[in-house]
Amino acid sequence: ALYTPVDSSDSEEETELSEREVARRKWVRRLRSVWRKITAAMWVAATCFMIYYTNFFRVIWEHPSIEKTGLYLGFACMSFNVMLLFFFAVYCDWWLGIKTPWETTYPKAIPVMSITGIITFLAFAVAFWPVWGFWSLLIQFMFFMGFLNSAQFLPSGAIGSVMMFVILIGAFFTSELIPHEGLAHYK
């Protein structure tokens, strides 16, 4: 794992606390974990519903109003970021066994990926605007949150990283499984 959260309660601190306070802190940690899972499940469910309702992938492949230049630029930038994530999460961490945080090994990666992510968002906004209008911004935000929160349900380590890429690639083929042409776009 690239990031290991630091627990707020140290063992030295807990020895000085009463038994009741230790139990309370334990339950607070559990409830926070459950709340994170519930929130993540809601984002993933909302994203799945949005994909179904809009038949997102069929519309972006087949709708004549999609701005193709913005779509291709968005896919190029997104592919660049996905390849870099694959390089860091799978190749560097799993294959090469580099355990230092990639932010220290490759300090320019985060700014480059951030700029590429902003360009991706803007390119997709231009591409989707003729079809969904203002909703295209909300659709992109929901995709971002759903994809980000799906990681809550994956195992940590290399297998979780590979599963995340499988989910990303598998989402592109959902259009073949949805029985309608999309219910939320301009005709």
Coordinates of N, CA and C in Angstrom, one line a residue:
A1 N 0.8 -1.2 0.0 CA 0.0 0.0 0.0 C 0.9 1.2 0.0
L2 N 0.5 2.2 -0.8 CA 1.3 3.4 -0.9 C 1.0 4.4 0.3
Y3 N -0.1 4.2 0.9 CA -0.5 5.1 2.0 C -1.0 4.3 3.2
T4 N -0.4 4.5 4.3 CA -0.9 3.8 5.5 C -1.3 4.9 6.5
P5 N -2.6 5.0 6.8 CA -3.1 6.0 7.8 C -2.5 5.8 9.2
V6 N -2.2 6.8 9.8 CA -1.7 6.8 11.2 C -2.9 6.8 12.1
D7 N -2.9 5.9 13.1 CA -4.0 5.8 14.0 C -3.9 7.0 15.0
S8 N -5.0 7.6 15.3 CA -4.9 8.8 16.2 C -4.6 8.5 17.6
S9 N -4.9 7.3 18.0 CA -4.7 6.9 19.5 C -3.5 6.0 19.6
D10 N -2.4 6.5 20.1 CA -1.2 5.7 20.4 C -1.4 4.7 21.5
S11 N -0.7 3.7 21.6 CA -0.8 2.7 22.7 C -0.4 3.3 24.0
E12 N 0.6 4.2 24.0 CA 1.0 4.8 25.2 C -0.1 5.7 25.8
E13 N -0.8 6.4 24.9 CA -1.9 7.2 25.3 C -3.0 6.4 25.9
E14 N -3.3 5.2 25.3 CA -4.4 4.4 25.7 C -4.2 3.8 27.1
T15 N -2.9 3.6 27.5 CA -2.6 3.0 28.8 C -3.0 4.0 29.9
E16 N -3.0 5.3 29.6 CA -3.4 6.2 30.6 C -4.9 6.5 30.7
L17 N -5.6 6.0 29.7 CA -7.1 6.2 29.7 C -7.8 5.1 30.5
S18 N -9.0 5.5 30.9 CA -9.9 4.5 31.6 C -10.3 3.5 30.6
E19 N -10.8 2.4 31.2 CA -11.3 1.3 30.3 C -12.5 1.7 29.5
R20 N -13.3 2.5 30.1 CA -14.5 3.0 29.4 C -14.1 3.9 28.2
E21 N -13.1 4.8 28.4 CA -12.6 5.6 27.3 C -12.0 4.8 26.2
V22 N -11.2 3.8 26.5 CA -10.6 2.9 25.5 C -11.7 2.2 24.7
A23 N -12.8 1.7 25.4 CA -13.9 1.1 24.7 C -14.6 2.1 23.8
R24 N -14.8 3.3 24.3 CA -15.5 4.3 23.5 C -14.7 4.6 22.2
R25 N -13.4 4.8 22.3 CA -12.6 5.1 21.2 C -12.6 4.0 20.2
K26 N -12.6 2.7 20.7 CA -12.7 1.6 19.8 C -14.0 1.6 19.0
W27 N -15.1 1.9 19.6 CA -16.4 2.0 19.0 C -16.5 3.2 18.0
V28 N -15.9 4.3 18.3 CA -15.8 5.4 17.4 C -15.1 5.0 16.1
R29 N -14.0 4.4 16.3 CA -13.2 3.9 15.1 C -14.0 3.0 14.3
R30 N -14.7 2.0 14.9 CA -15.6 1.1 14.2 C -16.7 1.8 13.4
L31 N -17.4 2.7 14.1 CA -18.5 3.5 13.5 C -18.0 4.3 12.3
R32 N -16.9 4.9 12.5 CA -16.3 5.7 11.4 C -16.0 4.8 10.2
S33 N -15.5 3.7 10.4 CA -15.2 2.7 9.3 C -16.5 2.3 8.6
V34 N -17.5 2.0 9.4 CA -18.8 1.6 8.8 C -19.4 2.8 8.1
W35 N -19.3 4.0 8.6 CA -19.9 5.1 7.9 C -19.1 5.3 6.5
R36 N -17.8 5.1 6.5 CA -17.1 5.3 5.3 C -17.5 4.2 4.2
K37 N -17.8 3.0 4.7 CA -18.3 2.0 3.8 C -19.7 2.3 3.3
I38 N -20.6 2.8 4.1 CA -21.9 3.1 3.7 C -21.9 4.3 2.7
T39 N -21.1 5.3 3.0 CA -20.9 6.4 2.0 C -20.4 5.9 0.7
A40 N -19.3 5.1 0.7 CA -18.7 4.6 -0.5 C -19.8 3.8 -1.3
A41 N -20.5 3.0 -0.6 CA -21.6 2.1 -1.2 C -22.6 3.0 -1.9
M42 N -23.0 4.1 -1.3 CA -23.9 5.0 -1.9 C -23.4 5.7 -3.1
W43 N -22.1 6.1 -3.1 CA -21.5 6.7 -4.3 C -21.4 5.7 -5.5
V44 N -21.0 4.4 -5.1 CA -20.9 3.4 -6.2 C -22.3 3.1 -6.7
A45 N -23.3 3.0 -5.9 CA -24.7 2.7 -6.3 C -25.2 3.8 -7.2
A46 N -25.0 5.0 -6.8 CA -25.4 6.2 -7.6 C -24.7 6.2 -9.0
T47 N -23.5 5.8 -9.0 CA -22.8 5.8 -10.3 C -23.3 4.7 -11.2
C48 N -23.6 3.5 -10.6 CA -24.1 2.4 -11.3 C -25.5 2.8 -11.9
F49 N -26.3 3.4 -11.1 CA -27.6 3.9 -11.5 C -27.5 4.9 -12.7
M50 N -26.6 5.8 -12.5 CA -26.3 6.8 -13.6 C -25.9 6.1 -14.9
I51 N -25.0 5.1 -14.8 CA -24.6 4.4 -16.0 C -25.8 3.7 -16.6
Y52 N -26.6 3.1 -15.8 CA -27.8 2.4 -16.4 C -28.8 3.4 -17.0
Y53 N -29.1 4.4 -16.2 CA -30.2 5.4 -16.7 C -29.8 6.1 -17.9
T54 N -28.5 6.5 -18.0 CA -28.1 7.3 -19.2 C -27.5 6.3 -20.3
N55 N -27.3 5.1 -20.0 CA -26.6 4.2 -20.9 C -25.4 4.9 -21.4
F56 N -24.6 5.4 -20.5 CA -23.5 6.3 -20.8 C -22.6 5.9 -21.9
F57 N -22.1 4.7 -21.9 CA -21.1 4.3 -22.8 C -21.7 4.1 -24.2
R58 N -22.9 3.6 -24.3 CA -23.5 3.5 -25.7 C -23.7 4.9 -26.3
V59 N -24.1 5.9 -25.4 CA -24.4 7.2 -25.9 C -23.1 7.9 -26.4
I60 N -22.0 7.7 -25.6 CA -20.7 8.4 -26.1 C -20.2 7.7 -27.3
W61 N -20.5 6.4 -27.5 CA -19.9 5.8 -28.7 C -20.8 6.1 -29.9
E62 N -22.1 6.2 -29.8 CA -23.0 6.2 -30.9 C -23.8 7.5 -31.2
H63 N -23.9 8.4 -30.2 CA -24.7 9.6 -30.4 C -23.9 10.5 -31.3
P64 N -24.6 11.1 -32.3 CA -24.0 11.9 -33.3 C -23.6 13.3 -32.8
S65 N -24.2 13.7 -31.7 CA -23.8 15.1 -31.2 C -22.6 15.1 -30.3
I66 N -22.0 14.0 -30.0 CA -20.8 14.0 -29.1 C -19.7 14.7 -29.9
E67 N -19.0 15.6 -29.2 CA -17.9 16.3 -29.8 C -16.7 15.4 -29.8
K68 N -16.4 14.8 -31.0 CA -15.3 13.8 -31.1 C -13.9 14.2 -30.7
T69 N -13.6 15.5 -31.0 CA -12.2 16.0 -30.7 C -12.1 16.0 -29.2
G70 N -13.1 16.5 -28.5 CA -13.0 16.5 -27.0 C -13.0 15.1 -26.4
L71 N -13.8 14.2 -27.0 CA -13.8 12.9 -26.5 C -12.5 12.2 -26.7
Y72 N -11.9 12.3 -27.8 CA -10.6 11.7 -28.1 C -9.5 12.3 -27.2
L73 N -9.5 13.6 -27.0 CA -8.5 14.2 -26.1 C -8.7 13.8 -24.7
G74 N -10.0 13.7 -24.3 CA -10.3 13.2 -22.9 C -9.8 11.8 -22.7
F75 N -10.0 10.9 -23.7 CA -9.6 9.6 -23.6 C -8.1 9.5 -23.6
A76 N -7.4 10.3 -24.4 CA -5.9 10.3 -24.4 C -5.4 10.7 -23.1
C77 N -5.9 11.7 -22.5 CA -5.4 12.2 -21.2 C -5.7 11.2 -20.1
M78 N -7.0 10.6 -20.1 CA -7.3 9.6 -19.1 C -6.4 8.4 -19.3
S79 N -6.2 8.0 -20.5 CA -5.3 6.8 -20.7 C -3.9 7.1 -20.2
F80 N -3.4 8.3 -20.4 CA -2.1 8.7 -19.8 C -2.1 8.5 -18.3
N81 N -3.1 9.0 -17.6 CA -3.2 8.9 -16.2 C -3.3 7.5 -15.7
V82 N -4.1 6.7 -16.4 CA -4.3 5.3 -16.1 C -3.0 4.5 -16.2
M83 N -2.3 4.8 -17.3 CA -1.0 4.1 -17.5 C 0.0 4.5 -16.4
L84 N 0.0 5.8 -16.0 CA 0.9 6.1 -14.9 C 0.5 5.5 -13.6
L85 N -0.8 5.4 -13.4 CA -1.2 4.7 -12.1 C -0.9 3.2 -12.2
F86 N -1.0 2.6 -13.3 CA -0.6 1.2 -13.5 C 0.9 1.1 -13.3
F87 N 1.6 2.0 -13.8 CA 3.1 2.0 -13.6 C 3.5 2.0 -12.1
F88 N 2.9 3.0 -11.4 CA 3.2 3.2 -10.0 C 2.6 2.1 -9.1
A89 N 1.4 1.7 -9.3 CA 0.7 0.8 -8.4 C 1.0 -0.7 -8.7
V90 N 1.3 -1.0 -9.9 CA 1.5 -2.4 -10.2 C 3.0 -2.7 -10.6
Y91 N 3.5 -2.0 -11.5 CA 4.9 -2.2 -12.0 C 5.9 -1.9 -10.9
C92 N 5.9 -0.6 -10.4 CA 6.9 -0.2 -9.4 C 6.7 -0.9 -8.1
D93 N 5.5 -1.0 -7.6 CA 5.2 -1.6 -6.3 C 5.3 -3.1 -6.3
W94 N 4.7 -3.7 -7.2 CA 4.5 -5.2 -7.2 C 5.7 -5.8 -8.0
W95 N 5.9 -5.4 -9.2 CA 6.9 -6.1 -10.0 C 8.4 -5.8 -9.6
L96 N 8.7 -4.5 -9.4 CA 10.0 -4.1 -9.0 C 10.2 -4.1 -7.5
G97 N 9.2 -4.1 -6.7 CA 9.3 -4.2 -5.3 C 9.7 -2.9 -4.6
I98 N 9.5 -1.8 -5.3 CA 9.9 -0.5 -4.7 C 8.9 -0.1 -3.6
K99 N 9.4 0.0 -2.4 CA 8.5 0.3 -1.3 C 8.5 1.7 -0.8
T100 N 9.3 2.6 -1.3 CA 9.3 4.0 -1.0 C 8.1 4.6 -1.7
P101 N 7.5 5.6 -1.1 CA 6.4 6.3 -1.7 C 6.8 6.9 -3.1
W102 N 5.9 6.7 -4.1 CA 6.3 7.1 -5.4 C 6.3 8.6 -5.5
E103 N 5.7 9.3 -4.5 CA 5.8 10.8 -4.5 C 7.2 11.3 -4.3
T104 N 8.0 10.5 -3.6 CA 9.4 10.9 -3.3 C 10.3 10.4 -4.5
T105 N 10.0 9.2 -5.0 CA 10.8 8.7 -6.1 C 10.6 9.5 -7.4
Y106 N 9.3 9.9 -7.7 CA 8.9 10.6 -8.9 C 8.1 11.8 -8.4
P107 N 8.8 12.9 -8.0 CA 8.1 14.1 -7.4 C 7.3 14.8 -8.4
K108 N 7.6 14.7 -9.7 CA 6.8 15.5 -10.7 C 5.5 14.8 -11.2
A109 N 5.3 13.5 -10.7 CA 4.2 12.8 -11.1 C 2.9 13.4 -10.7
I110 N 2.8 13.8 -9.5 CA 1.5 14.4 -9.0 C 1.1 15.6 -9.8
P111 N 2.0 16.6 -9.9 CA 1.6 17.8 -10.7 C 1.2 17.4 -12.2
V112 N 2.0 16.5 -12.8 CA 1.7 16.2 -14.2 C 0.3 15.5 -14.2
M113 N 0.1 14.5 -13.3 CA -1.2 13.8 -13.3 C -2.4 14.8 -13.0
S114 N -2.1 15.7 -12.1 CA -3.2 16.7 -11.8 C -3.6 17.6 -13.0
I115 N -2.6 18.1 -13.7 CA -2.9 18.9 -14.9 C -3.5 18.0 -15.9
T116 N -3.1 16.8 -16.1 CA -3.7 15.9 -17.1 C -5.2 15.6 -16.7
G117 N -5.4 15.5 -15.4 CA -6.8 15.2 -14.9 C -7.7 16.4 -15.2
I118 N -7.2 17.6 -15.0 CA -8.0 18.8 -15.3 C -8.3 18.9 -16.8
I119 N -7.3 18.6 -17.6 CA -7.5 18.6 -19.1 C -8.5 17.6 -19.4
T120 N -8.5 16.4 -18.8 CA -9.4 15.3 -19.0 C -10.8 15.8 -18.7
F121 N -11.0 16.4 -17.6 CA -12.3 16.9 -17.2 C -12.9 17.9 -18.2
L122 N -12.0 18.9 -18.6 CA -12.5 19.9 -19.5 C -12.8 19.3 -20.9
A123 N -12.0 18.4 -21.3 CA -12.2 17.8 -22.7 C -13.5 17.0 -22.7
F124 N -13.7 16.2 -21.6 CA -15.0 15.5 -21.6 C -16.2 16.4 -21.4
A125 N -16.0 17.5 -20.7 CA -17.1 18.4 -20.6 C -17.5 19.0 -22.0
V126 N -16.5 19.3 -22.8 CA -16.7 19.8 -24.1 C -17.4 18.7 -25.0
A127 N -16.9 17.5 -24.8 CA -17.4 16.4 -25.6 C -18.9 16.0 -25.3
F128 N -19.2 16.0 -24.0 CA -20.5 15.6 -23.5 C -21.6 16.7 -23.5
W129 N -21.2 18.0 -23.6 CA -22.1 19.1 -23.4 C -23.2 19.1 -24.4
P130 N -23.0 18.8 -25.7 CA -24.1 18.8 -26.7 C -25.1 17.7 -26.4
V131 N -24.8 16.6 -25.6 CA -25.7 15.5 -25.4 C -26.4 15.8 -24.0
W132 N -25.7 16.1 -23.0 CA -26.3 16.2 -21.7 C -26.4 17.6 -21.1
G133 N -25.7 18.6 -21.7 CA -25.7 19.9 -21.2 C -25.1 20.0 -19.9
F134 N -25.7 20.8 -19.0 CA -25.1 21.0 -17.6 C -25.0 19.6 -16.9
W135 N -25.8 18.7 -17.2 CA -25.7 17.4 -16.5 C -24.4 16.7 -16.8
S136 N -23.7 17.0 -17.8 CA -22.4 16.4 -18.1 C -21.4 16.6 -17.0
L137 N -21.5 17.8 -16.4 CA -20.5 18.1 -15.3 C -20.9 17.2 -14.1
L138 N -22.2 17.0 -13.8 CA -22.6 16.1 -12.7 C -22.2 14.7 -13.0
I139 N -22.4 14.2 -14.2 CA -22.1 12.9 -14.6 C -20.6 12.6 -14.4
Q140 N -19.8 13.5 -14.8 CA -18.3 13.3 -14.6 C -18.0 13.3 -13.1
F141 N -18.6 14.1 -12.3 CA -18.3 14.1 -10.9 C -18.8 12.8 -10.3
M142 N -19.9 12.3 -10.7 CA -20.4 11.0 -10.2 C -19.5 9.9 -10.6
F143 N -19.0 9.9 -11.8 CA -18.0 8.9 -12.2 C -16.8 8.9 -11.4
F144 N -16.3 10.1 -11.1 CA -15.1 10.3 -10.3 C -15.3 9.7 -8.9
M145 N -16.4 10.1 -8.3 CA -16.7 9.7 -6.9 C -16.9 8.2 -6.8
G146 N -17.7 7.6 -7.8 CA -18.0 6.2 -7.8 C -16.7 5.4 -8.0
F147 N -15.9 5.8 -8.9 CA -14.6 5.1 -9.2 C -13.7 5.2 -7.9
L148 N -13.6 6.3 -7.4 CA -12.7 6.5 -6.2 C -13.2 5.7 -5.0
N149 N -14.5 5.7 -4.8 CA -15.1 5.0 -3.6 C -15.2 3.5 -3.8
S150 N -15.1 3.0 -5.1 CA -15.1 1.6 -5.3 C -13.9 0.9 -4.7
A151 N -12.8 1.7 -4.5 CA -11.6 1.1 -3.9 C -11.8 0.7 -2.4
Q152 N -12.9 1.2 -1.8 CA -13.2 0.8 -0.4 C -13.5 -0.7 -0.3
F153 N -13.9 -1.3 -1.4 CA -14.4 -2.6 -1.4 C -13.4 -3.6 -2.0
L154 N -12.2 -3.1 -2.4 CA -11.2 -3.9 -3.0 C -10.1 -4.2 -2.0
P155 N -9.4 -5.4 -2.1 CA -8.3 -5.7 -1.2 C -7.2 -4.7 -1.5
S156 N -6.3 -4.5 -0.5 CA -5.2 -3.7 -0.6 C -4.1 -4.4 -1.3
G157 N -3.1 -3.7 -1.8 CA -2.0 -4.3 -2.5 C -2.2 -4.5 -4.0
A158 N -1.3 -5.3 -4.6 CA -1.3 -5.4 -6.0 C -2.6 -6.0 -6.6
I159 N -3.2 -6.9 -5.9 CA -4.4 -7.6 -6.4 C -5.5 -6.5 -6.5
G160 N -5.6 -5.7 -5.5 CA -6.6 -4.6 -5.5 C -6.4 -3.6 -6.6
S161 N -5.1 -3.3 -6.9 CA -4.8 -2.4 -8.0 C -5.2 -3.0 -9.3
V162 N -4.9 -4.3 -9.5 CA -5.3 -4.9 -10.7 C -6.8 -5.0 -10.9
M163 N -7.5 -5.3 -9.8 CA -9.0 -5.3 -9.8 C -9.6 -3.9 -10.1
M164 N -8.9 -2.9 -9.7 CA -9.4 -1.5 -10.0 C -9.3 -1.3 -11.5
F165 N -8.2 -1.7 -12.1 CA -8.1 -1.6 -13.6 C -9.1 -2.4 -14.3
V166 N -9.4 -3.6 -13.8 CA -10.4 -4.5 -14.4 C -11.8 -3.8 -14.4
I167 N -12.1 -3.2 -13.2 CA -13.4 -2.5 -13.1 C -13.5 -1.3 -14.1
L168 N -12.4 -0.6 -14.2 CA -12.4 0.6 -15.2 C -12.6 0.1 -16.6
I169 N -11.9 -0.9 -17.0 CA -12.0 -1.4 -18.4 C -13.3 -2.1 -18.6
G170 N -13.8 -2.9 -17.6 CA -15.1 -3.6 -17.7 C -16.3 -2.6 -17.8
A171 N -16.2 -1.4 -17.2 CA -17.3 -0.4 -17.3 C -17.5 0.0 -18.7
F172 N -16.5 -0.1 -19.6 CA -16.7 0.4 -21.0 C -17.6 -0.6 -21.7
F173 N -17.8 -1.8 -21.3 CA -18.6 -2.8 -22.0 C -20.0 -3.0 -21.4
T174 N -20.4 -2.1 -20.5 CA -21.7 -2.2 -19.9 C -22.8 -1.8 -20.9
S175 N -22.4 -1.1 -21.9 CA -23.5 -0.6 -22.9 C -24.1 -1.8 -23.6
E176 N -23.4 -2.9 -23.7 CA -24.0 -4.1 -24.4 C -25.0 -4.8 -23.5
L177 N -25.0 -4.5 -22.2 CA -25.9 -5.2 -21.3 C -27.1 -4.4 -20.9
I178 N -27.2 -3.2 -21.3 CA -28.3 -2.3 -20.9 C -29.3 -2.3 -22.1
P179 N -30.6 -2.7 -21.8 CA -31.5 -2.9 -22.9 C -32.1 -1.6 -23.5
H180 N -31.7 -0.5 -23.1 CA -32.3 0.8 -23.7 C -31.2 1.6 -24.2
E181 N -31.5 2.6 -25.0 CA -30.5 3.5 -25.6 C -30.1 4.7 -24.7
G182 N -30.6 4.8 -23.6 CA -30.3 5.9 -22.7 C -31.5 6.8 -22.5
L183 N -31.8 7.1 -21.3 CA -33.0 7.9 -21.1 C -32.8 9.3 -20.7
A184 N -31.6 9.8 -20.6 CA -31.4 11.1 -20.1 C -30.7 12.1 -21.1
H185 N -30.6 11.7 -22.4 CA -29.9 12.6 -23.3 C -30.9 13.3 -24.2
Y186 N -30.4 14.4 -24.8 CA -31.2 15.1 -25.8 C -31.3 14.2 -27.0
K187 N -32.5 14.2 -27.6 CA -32.7 13.4 -28.8 C -32.2 14.0 -30.1

